[in-house]
Short mmCIF file of C-alpha atoms and ligand atoms in Angstrom, two decimals:
data_model
loop_
_atom_site.label_atom_id
_atom_site.label_comp_id
_atom_site.label_asym_id
_atom_site.label_seq_id
_atom_site.Cartn_x
_atom_site.Cartn_y
_atom_site.Cartn_z
CA MET A 1 -31.28 88.77 -23.00
CA TYR A 2 -32.03 90.22 -26.36
CA PHE A 3 -30.45 88.02 -28.81
CA LEU A 4 -32.18 84.74 -28.26
CA GLY A 5 -35.42 85.89 -29.74
CA GLN A 6 -38.59 87.39 -28.52
CA PRO A 7 -40.09 86.82 -26.02
CA GLU A 8 -37.20 86.40 -23.59
CA ASP A 9 -38.50 83.04 -22.24
CA VAL A 10 -37.64 81.36 -25.53
CA GLY A 11 -34.02 82.40 -24.99
CA ILE A 12 -33.90 81.01 -21.48
CA LEU A 13 -35.42 77.76 -22.70
CA ALA A 14 -32.77 77.53 -25.45
CA ILE A 15 -29.98 78.00 -22.87
CA PHE A 16 -31.53 75.38 -20.65
CA LEU A 17 -31.82 72.94 -23.57
CA ALA A 18 -28.21 73.58 -24.61
CA MET A 19 -27.04 72.89 -21.07
CA LEU A 20 -29.07 69.69 -20.96
CA PHE A 21 -27.42 68.50 -24.17
CA ILE A 22 -23.98 69.44 -22.90
CA PHE A 23 -24.64 67.65 -19.62
CA TYR A 24 -25.88 64.52 -21.38
CA PHE A 25 -23.15 64.27 -24.01
CA SER A 26 -20.28 65.08 -21.64
CA LEU A 27 -21.58 62.47 -19.21
CA ARG A 28 -21.85 59.96 -22.03
CA ASP A 29 -18.72 60.69 -24.08
CA GLY A 30 -16.43 62.75 -21.84
CA ILE A 31 -15.05 66.28 -22.48
CA ARG A 32 -15.24 66.03 -26.25
CA GLY A 33 -18.87 64.91 -26.06
CA GLY A 34 -19.75 68.11 -24.15
CA LEU A 35 -17.72 70.49 -26.31
CA ILE A 36 -19.54 69.59 -29.53
CA PRO A 37 -23.04 70.78 -28.40
CA SER A 38 -21.34 73.79 -26.70
CA GLY A 39 -19.76 74.74 -30.03
CA ILE A 40 -23.02 74.25 -31.92
CA ALA A 41 -24.89 76.45 -29.40
CA ILE A 42 -22.30 79.26 -29.65
CA VAL A 43 -22.33 79.15 -33.45
CA TYR A 44 -26.11 79.33 -33.31
CA TYR A 45 -26.02 82.38 -31.01
CA LEU A 46 -23.58 84.13 -33.36
CA TYR A 47 -25.85 83.32 -36.28
CA ILE A 48 -28.83 84.85 -34.43
CA ILE A 49 -26.82 88.00 -33.61
CA LYS A 50 -25.92 88.29 -37.27
CA THR A 51 -29.46 87.79 -38.62
CA ARG A 52 -31.01 90.23 -36.09
CA SER A 53 -28.54 92.96 -37.17
CA TYR A 54 -28.10 94.30 -33.62
CA VAL A 55 -26.28 97.58 -33.20
CA GLY A 56 -24.92 99.63 -30.34
CA SER A 57 -25.60 98.46 -26.81
CA GLU A 58 -27.78 95.55 -28.05
CA LEU A 59 -24.91 94.16 -30.10
CA GLU A 60 -22.46 94.68 -27.24
CA SER A 61 -24.57 92.89 -24.61
CA SER A 62 -25.39 90.05 -27.04
CA ILE A 63 -21.66 89.46 -27.66
CA ILE A 64 -20.87 89.61 -23.95
CA ALA A 65 -23.70 87.14 -23.23
CA THR A 66 -22.38 84.79 -25.95
CA ILE A 67 -18.84 84.92 -24.47
CA VAL A 68 -20.16 84.29 -20.92
CA LEU A 69 -22.27 81.38 -22.13
CA GLY A 70 -19.29 80.01 -24.14
CA ILE A 71 -17.15 80.04 -20.95
CA LEU A 72 -20.00 78.46 -18.95
CA TYR A 73 -20.58 75.69 -21.50
CA THR A 74 -16.86 74.91 -21.75
CA ALA A 75 -16.57 74.78 -17.97
CA LEU A 76 -19.60 72.48 -17.80
CA SER A 77 -18.22 70.18 -20.51
CA THR A 78 -14.74 69.97 -19.00
CA THR A 79 -16.01 69.41 -15.45
CA ILE A 80 -18.62 66.77 -16.19
CA GLY A 81 -16.69 65.20 -19.08
CA GLY A 82 -13.50 65.24 -16.98
CA LEU A 83 -15.25 63.48 -14.12
CA ARG A 84 -16.61 60.90 -16.51
CA GLN A 85 -13.13 60.27 -17.96
CA LYS A 86 -11.61 59.99 -14.49
CA LEU A 87 -14.25 57.45 -13.50
CA ASP A 88 -13.52 55.47 -16.68
CA ARG A 89 -9.83 55.45 -15.84
CA LEU A 90 -10.54 54.31 -12.26
CA ILE A 91 -12.78 51.48 -13.44
CA GLU A 92 -10.18 50.54 -16.03
CA ASN A 93 -7.42 50.55 -13.40
CA GLU A 94 -9.48 48.43 -11.08
CA SER A 95 -10.26 45.87 -13.75
CA ASP A 96 -6.58 45.88 -14.78
CA GLU A 97 -5.70 45.22 -11.13
CA LYS A 98 -8.25 42.39 -10.98
CA VAL A 99 -6.90 40.80 -14.17
CA ARG A 100 -3.35 41.15 -12.89
CA LEU A 101 -4.27 39.55 -9.52
CA GLN A 102 -6.20 36.75 -11.21
CA THR A 103 -3.29 36.02 -13.59
CA ILE A 104 -0.88 35.85 -10.67
CA ILE A 105 -3.05 33.57 -8.52
CA ASP A 106 -3.80 31.33 -11.51
CA GLN A 107 -0.06 30.68 -11.84
CA LEU A 108 0.34 29.61 -8.21
CA PRO A 109 0.93 25.92 -7.48
CA VAL A 110 -1.44 26.15 -4.48
CA GLY A 111 -5.21 26.61 -4.28
CA VAL A 112 -6.25 30.17 -3.41
CA ILE A 113 -9.61 31.49 -2.23
CA ILE A 114 -10.17 35.18 -1.64
CA SER A 115 -13.39 36.23 0.04
CA ASN A 116 -14.91 39.52 1.08
CA ARG A 117 -15.30 40.32 4.77
CA ASN A 118 -18.57 38.36 4.90
CA GLY A 119 -16.93 35.18 3.63
CA ILE A 120 -18.36 35.42 0.10
CA VAL A 121 -15.90 34.23 -2.55
CA THR A 122 -14.53 36.97 -4.79
CA ASN A 123 -11.68 35.04 -6.42
CA GLY A 124 -10.53 31.46 -6.72
CA ASN A 125 -7.81 29.98 -8.91
CA LYS A 126 -7.46 27.02 -11.23
CA LYS A 127 -5.47 24.90 -8.78
CA LEU A 128 -8.31 25.33 -6.27
CA SER A 129 -10.82 23.90 -8.74
CA ASP A 130 -8.42 21.05 -9.54
CA LEU A 131 -8.02 20.26 -5.85
CA LEU A 132 -11.72 20.38 -5.10
CA GLY A 133 -12.87 18.72 -8.30
CA LYS A 134 -15.39 21.48 -8.94
CA SER A 135 -15.22 25.10 -9.94
CA ILE A 136 -15.55 27.78 -7.31
CA ARG A 137 -17.33 30.85 -8.61
CA PRO A 138 -17.49 34.33 -7.12
CA GLY A 139 -20.59 34.71 -4.97
CA MET A 140 -20.34 31.28 -3.31
CA LYS A 141 -19.99 31.12 0.44
CA ALA A 142 -16.42 30.22 1.32
CA GLY A 143 -15.92 27.35 3.74
CA VAL A 144 -18.77 24.93 4.12
CA ASP A 145 -20.71 25.53 0.88
CA THR A 146 -17.68 25.46 -1.35
CA LEU A 147 -15.40 22.88 0.19
CA PRO A 148 -16.23 19.17 0.33
CA LEU A 149 -13.93 18.76 3.32
CA THR A 150 -13.60 16.56 6.32
CA GLN A 151 -10.87 17.00 8.90
CA ALA A 152 -7.81 14.84 8.26
CA ASP A 153 -9.03 12.46 11.00
CA GLU A 154 -12.27 11.93 9.01
CA LYS A 155 -14.51 13.91 11.39
CA PRO A 156 -17.03 15.99 9.44
CA HIS A 157 -16.02 19.55 8.88
CA LYS A 158 -18.03 22.30 10.57
CA LYS A 159 -18.32 25.89 9.41
CA GLU A 160 -16.60 27.10 12.59
CA GLU A 161 -13.56 24.98 11.73
CA SER A 162 -13.05 26.57 8.33
CA PRO A 163 -9.70 28.43 8.53
CA LEU A 164 -11.12 31.26 6.38
CA TYR A 165 -14.13 31.63 8.66
CA GLN A 166 -11.89 31.53 11.75
CA SER A 167 -9.50 34.13 10.38
CA LEU A 168 -12.45 36.48 9.75
CA VAL A 169 -13.93 35.90 13.20
CA THR A 170 -10.69 36.01 15.21
CA LYS A 171 -9.15 38.68 12.92
CA LYS A 172 -5.92 36.67 13.07
CA PRO A 173 -4.07 34.38 10.64
CA VAL A 174 -4.80 30.67 10.99
CA THR A 175 -1.89 28.39 10.16
CA GLY A 176 -1.74 25.03 8.44
CA LYS A 177 -4.75 22.87 9.38
CA GLU A 178 -5.08 19.53 7.61
CA PHE A 179 -8.26 18.46 5.81
CA LYS A 180 -9.36 15.64 3.57
CA ILE A 181 -11.17 16.57 0.38
CA SER A 182 -13.69 14.12 -1.04
CA ARG A 183 -14.28 15.06 -4.67
CA PRO A 184 -17.57 14.52 -6.50
CA ASP A 185 -15.88 11.82 -8.65
CA LYS A 186 -15.23 9.82 -5.41
CA THR A 187 -11.47 10.45 -5.42
CA HIS A 188 -9.91 12.24 -2.51
CA SER A 189 -6.89 14.27 -1.57
CA TYR A 190 -5.41 15.90 1.51
CA VAL A 191 -4.74 19.60 1.88
CA GLN A 192 -3.21 21.88 4.42
CA ILE A 193 -5.18 25.12 4.71
CA SER A 194 -3.96 28.46 6.07
CA ALA A 195 -5.96 31.67 6.06
CA THR A 196 -5.34 35.28 6.84
CA PRO A 197 -7.56 38.35 7.11
CA ILE A 198 -6.72 41.24 4.76
CA LYS A 199 -6.87 44.74 6.25
CA ASN A 200 -7.04 48.12 4.56
CA VAL A 201 -4.74 51.02 5.45
CA GLN A 202 -7.01 51.98 8.34
CA GLY A 203 -6.64 48.46 9.76
CA LYS A 204 -10.24 47.47 8.95
CA ILE A 205 -10.82 43.93 7.67
CA ILE A 206 -11.95 44.07 4.07
CA ALA A 207 -11.33 40.51 2.88
CA ALA A 208 -9.65 37.20 3.71
CA ALA A 209 -7.40 34.88 1.74
CA SER A 210 -6.98 31.16 2.16
CA ILE A 211 -4.19 28.97 0.75
CA LEU A 212 -4.70 25.24 0.13
CA THR A 213 -1.51 23.18 -0.24
CA ASP A 214 -1.78 19.69 -1.65
CA ILE A 215 -0.20 17.27 0.89
CA THR A 216 -1.72 14.06 -0.50
CA GLU A 217 1.62 12.41 -1.24
CA ARG A 218 3.09 13.05 2.22
CA LYS A 219 -0.19 12.11 3.89
CA GLU A 220 -0.42 8.82 2.07
CA VAL A 221 3.14 7.87 3.04
CA GLU A 222 2.25 8.83 6.62
CA LEU A 223 -0.91 6.71 6.52
CA ARG A 224 1.02 3.73 5.14
CA LYS A 225 3.58 4.16 7.93
CA ASP A 226 0.78 4.35 10.51
CA ASP A 227 -0.80 1.21 9.09
CA PHE A 228 2.52 -0.56 9.26
CA VAL A 229 3.16 0.49 12.89
CA ASN A 230 -0.36 -0.55 13.81
CA MET A 231 0.02 -3.96 12.18
CA ALA A 232 3.51 -4.51 13.59
CA SER A 233 2.40 -3.63 17.14
CA HIS A 234 -0.58 -5.96 16.88
CA GLU A 235 1.72 -8.72 15.70
CA LEU A 236 4.17 -8.05 18.55
CA LYS A 237 1.52 -7.93 21.25
CA THR A 238 0.54 -11.63 21.24
CA PRO A 239 4.04 -13.22 21.36
CA LEU A 240 5.05 -10.70 24.02
CA THR A 241 2.13 -11.67 26.25
CA SER A 242 3.04 -15.36 25.90
CA MET A 243 6.72 -14.57 26.56
CA LYS A 244 5.83 -12.81 29.80
CA LEU A 245 3.67 -15.72 30.87
CA TYR A 246 6.43 -18.29 30.24
CA LEU A 247 8.88 -15.98 31.99
CA GLU A 248 6.71 -15.95 35.08
CA ILE A 249 6.58 -19.77 35.11
CA LEU A 250 10.36 -19.88 34.59
CA GLY A 251 10.79 -17.26 37.34
CA LYS A 252 8.93 -19.42 39.87
CA GLN A 253 11.20 -22.40 39.06
CA VAL A 254 14.34 -20.27 39.32
CA ILE A 255 13.21 -18.91 42.70
CA GLN A 256 12.79 -22.48 43.94
CA GLN A 257 16.35 -23.28 42.86
CA LYS A 258 17.48 -20.31 44.96
CA ASN A 259 20.20 -19.31 42.50
CA PRO A 260 20.67 -15.53 43.06
CA LYS A 261 22.41 -14.97 39.73
CA SER A 262 19.61 -16.65 37.75
CA ILE A 263 16.98 -14.80 39.81
CA ARG A 264 18.63 -11.45 38.92
CA LEU A 265 18.78 -12.40 35.26
CA ILE A 266 15.13 -13.41 35.21
CA GLU A 267 14.22 -10.12 36.94
CA HIS A 268 16.09 -8.16 34.27
CA ILE A 269 14.38 -10.05 31.46
CA HIS A 270 11.03 -9.52 33.18
CA TYR A 271 11.66 -5.78 33.51
CA GLN A 272 12.74 -5.44 29.88
CA THR A 273 9.73 -7.46 28.69
CA GLU A 274 7.47 -5.09 30.58
CA ARG A 275 9.18 -2.07 28.94
CA LEU A 276 8.67 -3.71 25.56
CA GLN A 277 5.01 -4.24 26.39
CA ASP A 278 4.73 -0.56 27.37
CA ILE A 279 6.19 0.48 24.00
CA VAL A 280 3.82 -1.81 22.08
CA ARG A 281 0.86 -0.53 24.15
CA ASP A 282 1.86 3.10 23.41
CA LEU A 283 2.14 2.38 19.69
CA LEU A 284 -1.29 0.76 19.70
CA ASP A 285 -2.68 3.72 21.63
CA VAL A 286 -1.38 6.12 18.97
CA SER A 287 -3.23 4.10 16.31
CA ARG A 288 -6.35 4.10 18.45
CA ILE A 289 -6.19 7.87 18.90
CA LYS A 290 -5.79 8.37 15.17
CA THR A 291 -8.75 6.17 14.37
CA GLY A 292 -10.88 7.52 17.24
CA LYS A 293 -10.89 4.13 18.96
CA LEU A 294 -9.25 5.02 22.27
CA THR A 295 -11.84 3.89 24.77
CA PHE A 296 -12.17 4.64 28.47
CA SER A 297 -13.70 2.74 31.33
CA LEU A 298 -14.75 5.31 33.89
CA GLU A 299 -15.06 4.71 37.63
CA ASP A 300 -14.85 6.65 40.91
CA PHE A 301 -11.50 6.31 42.63
CA SER A 302 -9.16 8.15 44.94
CA ILE A 303 -6.63 10.06 42.86
CA ASP A 304 -4.21 10.30 45.83
CA GLU A 305 -4.09 6.53 45.93
CA VAL A 306 -3.22 6.28 42.23
CA VAL A 307 -0.56 8.98 42.56
CA ARG A 308 1.01 7.05 45.46
CA GLU A 309 0.85 3.72 43.58
CA THR A 310 2.50 5.26 40.51
CA ILE A 311 5.23 6.90 42.58
CA ASP A 312 5.97 3.55 44.30
CA ALA A 313 6.21 1.78 40.94
CA VAL A 314 8.37 4.43 39.24
CA GLN A 315 10.60 4.94 42.33
CA GLN A 316 11.86 1.37 41.93
CA THR A 317 13.23 2.16 38.49
CA THR A 318 14.87 5.55 39.10
CA LYS A 319 17.85 7.01 40.94
CA ASN A 320 15.92 10.29 41.52
CA THR A 321 14.02 10.59 44.77
CA ILE A 322 10.35 11.29 44.22
CA ILE A 323 8.89 13.57 46.90
CA TYR A 324 5.12 13.72 47.16
CA LYS A 325 3.49 16.77 48.67
CA GLU A 326 -0.25 16.47 49.01
CA LYS A 327 -2.33 19.36 50.24
CA GLN A 328 -5.40 17.32 51.19
CA ARG A 329 -6.30 13.65 51.16
CA ASN A 330 -8.89 11.47 49.51
CA HIS A 331 -9.95 13.28 46.37
CA ILE A 332 -12.39 11.24 44.35
CA VAL A 333 -12.35 11.57 40.58
CA HIS A 334 -14.53 9.94 37.94
CA ALA A 335 -12.03 8.75 35.36
CA ASP A 336 -10.26 5.78 33.78
CA ARG A 337 -7.93 4.62 36.56
CA PHE A 338 -5.51 2.79 34.30
CA ARG A 339 -5.25 5.70 31.82
CA ILE A 340 -4.55 8.20 34.61
CA TYR A 341 -1.91 5.80 35.95
CA GLN A 342 -0.48 5.76 32.41
CA VAL A 343 -0.29 9.59 32.26
CA LEU A 344 1.36 9.79 35.70
CA THR A 345 3.86 7.07 34.81
CA ASN A 346 4.75 8.87 31.60
CA LEU A 347 5.29 12.22 33.33
CA LEU A 348 7.29 10.67 36.18
CA THR A 349 9.52 8.57 33.92
CA ASN A 350 10.11 11.62 31.72
CA ALA A 351 11.02 13.69 34.81
CA SER A 352 13.55 11.01 35.72
CA LYS A 353 14.80 10.43 32.16
CA TYR A 354 15.42 14.14 31.50
CA SER A 355 17.19 14.66 34.87
CA PRO A 356 20.59 13.07 34.25
CA ASP A 357 21.82 13.92 37.80
CA PRO A 358 20.13 12.27 40.78
CA THR A 359 18.08 15.38 41.62
CA PRO A 360 14.71 15.12 43.40
CA ILE A 361 11.34 15.06 41.64
CA TYR A 362 8.46 16.82 43.39
CA VAL A 363 4.84 15.75 42.96
CA THR A 364 2.02 17.90 44.29
CA LEU A 365 -1.72 17.42 44.27
CA LYS A 366 -4.19 20.14 45.09
CA LYS A 367 -7.81 20.96 44.54
CA SER A 368 -8.82 24.33 43.20
CA GLN A 369 -11.92 25.67 41.41
CA GLY A 370 -13.60 22.27 41.18
CA LYS A 371 -10.51 20.67 39.69
CA ILE A 372 -7.73 18.43 40.84
CA GLN A 373 -4.37 19.77 39.74
CA ILE A 374 -1.33 17.52 39.75
CA SER A 375 2.16 18.80 39.08
CA ILE A 376 5.40 16.93 38.50
CA LYS A 377 8.48 19.09 38.90
CA ASP A 378 12.00 18.07 38.02
CA LEU A 379 15.35 19.87 38.11
CA GLY A 380 16.58 18.37 34.85
CA ILE A 381 17.46 19.70 31.40
CA GLY A 382 14.22 21.70 30.94
CA VAL A 383 12.39 22.57 27.74
CA ALA A 384 12.85 25.84 25.83
CA LYS A 385 9.66 27.89 25.50
CA SER A 386 9.54 27.43 21.72
CA HIS A 387 8.93 23.69 22.25
CA HIS A 388 6.28 23.92 24.98
CA LYS A 389 3.33 23.26 22.67
CA LYS A 390 5.08 21.02 20.18
CA ILE A 391 6.27 18.40 22.68
CA PHE A 392 2.63 17.32 23.03
CA GLU A 393 2.47 16.57 19.29
CA ARG A 394 2.87 13.08 17.90
CA LEU A 395 6.52 11.99 17.37
CA TYR A 396 7.89 15.35 18.51
CA GLN A 397 11.19 15.24 20.36
CA VAL A 398 13.42 18.17 21.23
CA THR A 399 16.67 17.64 19.37
CA ASP A 400 19.75 19.55 20.27
CA LEU A 401 23.01 18.62 18.61
CA LYS A 402 25.00 19.39 21.77
CA GLU A 403 22.69 17.36 23.98
CA LYS A 404 23.15 13.75 24.75
CA THR A 405 20.31 11.80 23.21
CA PHE A 406 17.60 10.25 25.34
CA PRO A 407 15.80 7.05 24.41
CA GLY A 408 12.13 7.37 23.47
CA LEU A 409 9.66 7.60 20.60
CA GLY A 410 8.09 11.01 21.20
CA ILE A 411 4.58 9.66 21.74
CA GLY A 412 4.20 9.61 25.55
CA LEU A 413 3.09 13.23 25.91
CA TYR A 414 0.88 12.96 22.82
CA ILE A 415 -1.00 10.04 24.40
CA SER A 416 -1.12 11.80 27.81
CA LYS A 417 -2.57 14.92 26.23
CA GLU A 418 -5.27 12.94 24.45
CA ILE A 419 -6.17 11.04 27.64
CA ILE A 420 -6.42 14.25 29.69
CA ARG A 421 -8.32 16.06 26.93
CA ARG A 422 -10.85 13.24 26.75
CA HIS A 423 -11.31 13.57 30.55
CA LYS A 424 -12.08 17.28 30.02
CA GLY A 425 -8.86 18.27 31.75
CA LYS A 426 -5.82 20.24 30.67
CA ILE A 427 -2.12 19.42 30.44
CA TRP A 428 0.75 21.88 30.03
CA VAL A 429 4.34 22.56 30.90
CA GLU A 430 6.21 25.41 32.54
CA SER A 431 9.89 25.25 31.93
CA GLU A 432 13.07 26.97 30.86
CA ARG A 433 16.00 25.39 29.15
CA GLY A 434 18.50 24.14 31.77
CA LYS A 435 16.24 25.01 34.70
CA GLY A 436 14.05 21.93 35.06
CA SER A 437 10.41 21.47 34.10
CA THR A 438 7.06 21.32 35.79
CA PHE A 439 4.31 19.42 34.00
CA TYR A 440 0.75 20.08 35.16
CA PHE A 441 -2.52 18.37 34.45
CA THR A 442 -6.04 18.86 35.76
CA LEU A 443 -9.02 16.57 36.16
CA PRO A 444 -12.57 17.53 37.05
CA VAL A 445 -13.51 16.49 40.63
CA LYS A 446 -16.44 14.13 41.02
CA LYS A 447 -19.49 16.20 41.94
P1 ADP B 501 9.87 10.70 24.63
O1 ADP B 501 10.22 11.03 26.01
O2 ADP B 501 9.63 9.25 24.40
O3 ADP B 501 10.81 11.29 23.62
P2 ADP B 501 7.47 12.25 25.11
O4 ADP B 501 6.28 12.44 24.26
O5 ADP B 501 7.24 11.69 26.45
O6 ADP B 501 8.46 11.36 24.27
O7 ADP B 501 8.20 13.64 25.25
C1 ADP B 501 8.38 14.44 24.08
C2 ADP B 501 9.62 15.31 24.24
O8 ADP B 501 9.40 16.29 25.25
C3 ADP B 501 10.84 14.56 24.68
O9 ADP B 501 11.52 13.98 23.59
C4 ADP B 501 11.66 15.64 25.36
O10 ADP B 501 12.38 16.35 24.39
C5 ADP B 501 10.60 16.57 25.94
N1 ADP B 501 10.36 16.30 27.39
C6 ADP B 501 9.36 15.58 27.93
N2 ADP B 501 9.40 15.60 29.27
C7 ADP B 501 10.48 16.35 29.60
C8 ADP B 501 11.07 16.74 30.83
N3 ADP B 501 10.57 16.37 32.02
N4 ADP B 501 12.18 17.52 30.78
C9 ADP B 501 12.69 17.91 29.60
N5 ADP B 501 12.19 17.56 28.39
C10 ADP B 501 11.09 16.80 28.39
#
């Protein structure tokens, strides 16, 4: 290394310094940033060669060294500068993508929250802030911290019930749950929230997105309807009770007169009045369930006895023969006797109602795994699998244009489900369209 001065160390130091400059400027400004110090260094080397007036082999090796260093510096500038430029482009692309995503979600008519896989908010949109009455910033914890929610039935909202949280934990989409939002300015609205986990190409969860749809208008109409039904059923209850009382007095007089035609008429009126009372009671029960006021009076009783009583009562009103198969006798349960009677009556009358031909209805009772299981099997029209869950929802009825319509309000199974749920039991159906249905429910046995 002749040309960089004497002693040789000074030359090595100069190369090192040049490389440091090239490294720094190409990292800072990209390829061009690195090429400028490279150029300056090469010009400097040429200047040195010229001033030292090398000749022969000295000149030759100095020129070769300058060319090699020129190639090295250019390679260094293009590699480091190129990397820097690539990184810039990546960052730019990512921010472009973010802006694009944010612009799209800001246009949506629904509230959107996007969180990372730990449930920390990364994006929210304007509609979300409007719905919640406060702004949601990246970094907040999605779910409890950000959302002033209660469930639509006014129960306080727990973290575990947040659809976003659930979708991250279960790794599955959560569909349409209803919540009430109480805003800081004391106004409120209702929303339906769905959430879904977002996976990368390897199938790993990297984020989750939640959609909040404003359902305040529909909910308020629904609440007004509920209020009306509640009021109307309360108003109907009192005159109906008096009517039944007068009817019983009238019935006694008619029996004394021994007029068979009048007796039959009175019996019909009595039966219809009782049906009307059942409907009013069911409507009131629905209101009670919605307001959390369905109460139970628990006692120990023999479930076989109640099953038998219910069968006797329902048998008088149906053309279908009810066949009771019990596996063992005298099972004691700790439950609300009247409410269990209500569930059994509902399932048995449904079995009869949805069996247009006089086919038999089978009732079985068995004990297994610390539970009493009762099943009611009919050979009627059956329920398609797609309706199995929904028939237990409020006001849900299977409608089929070809089918003849059956009377009813679609609340019997909803009430039954709530009663069984509150007794820590389960209720479900096994059925196929056209092949009859079997409804099951379980109750814990008294320990
Ligand atoms: P309702 O019978 O008054 O309509 P329910 O809540 O008791 O209301 O039942 C809900 C729906 O479930 C019914 O409308 C009917 O479509 C279906 N369903 C209930 N029980 C049966 C049954 N045993 N067989 C076939 N369908 C049934």
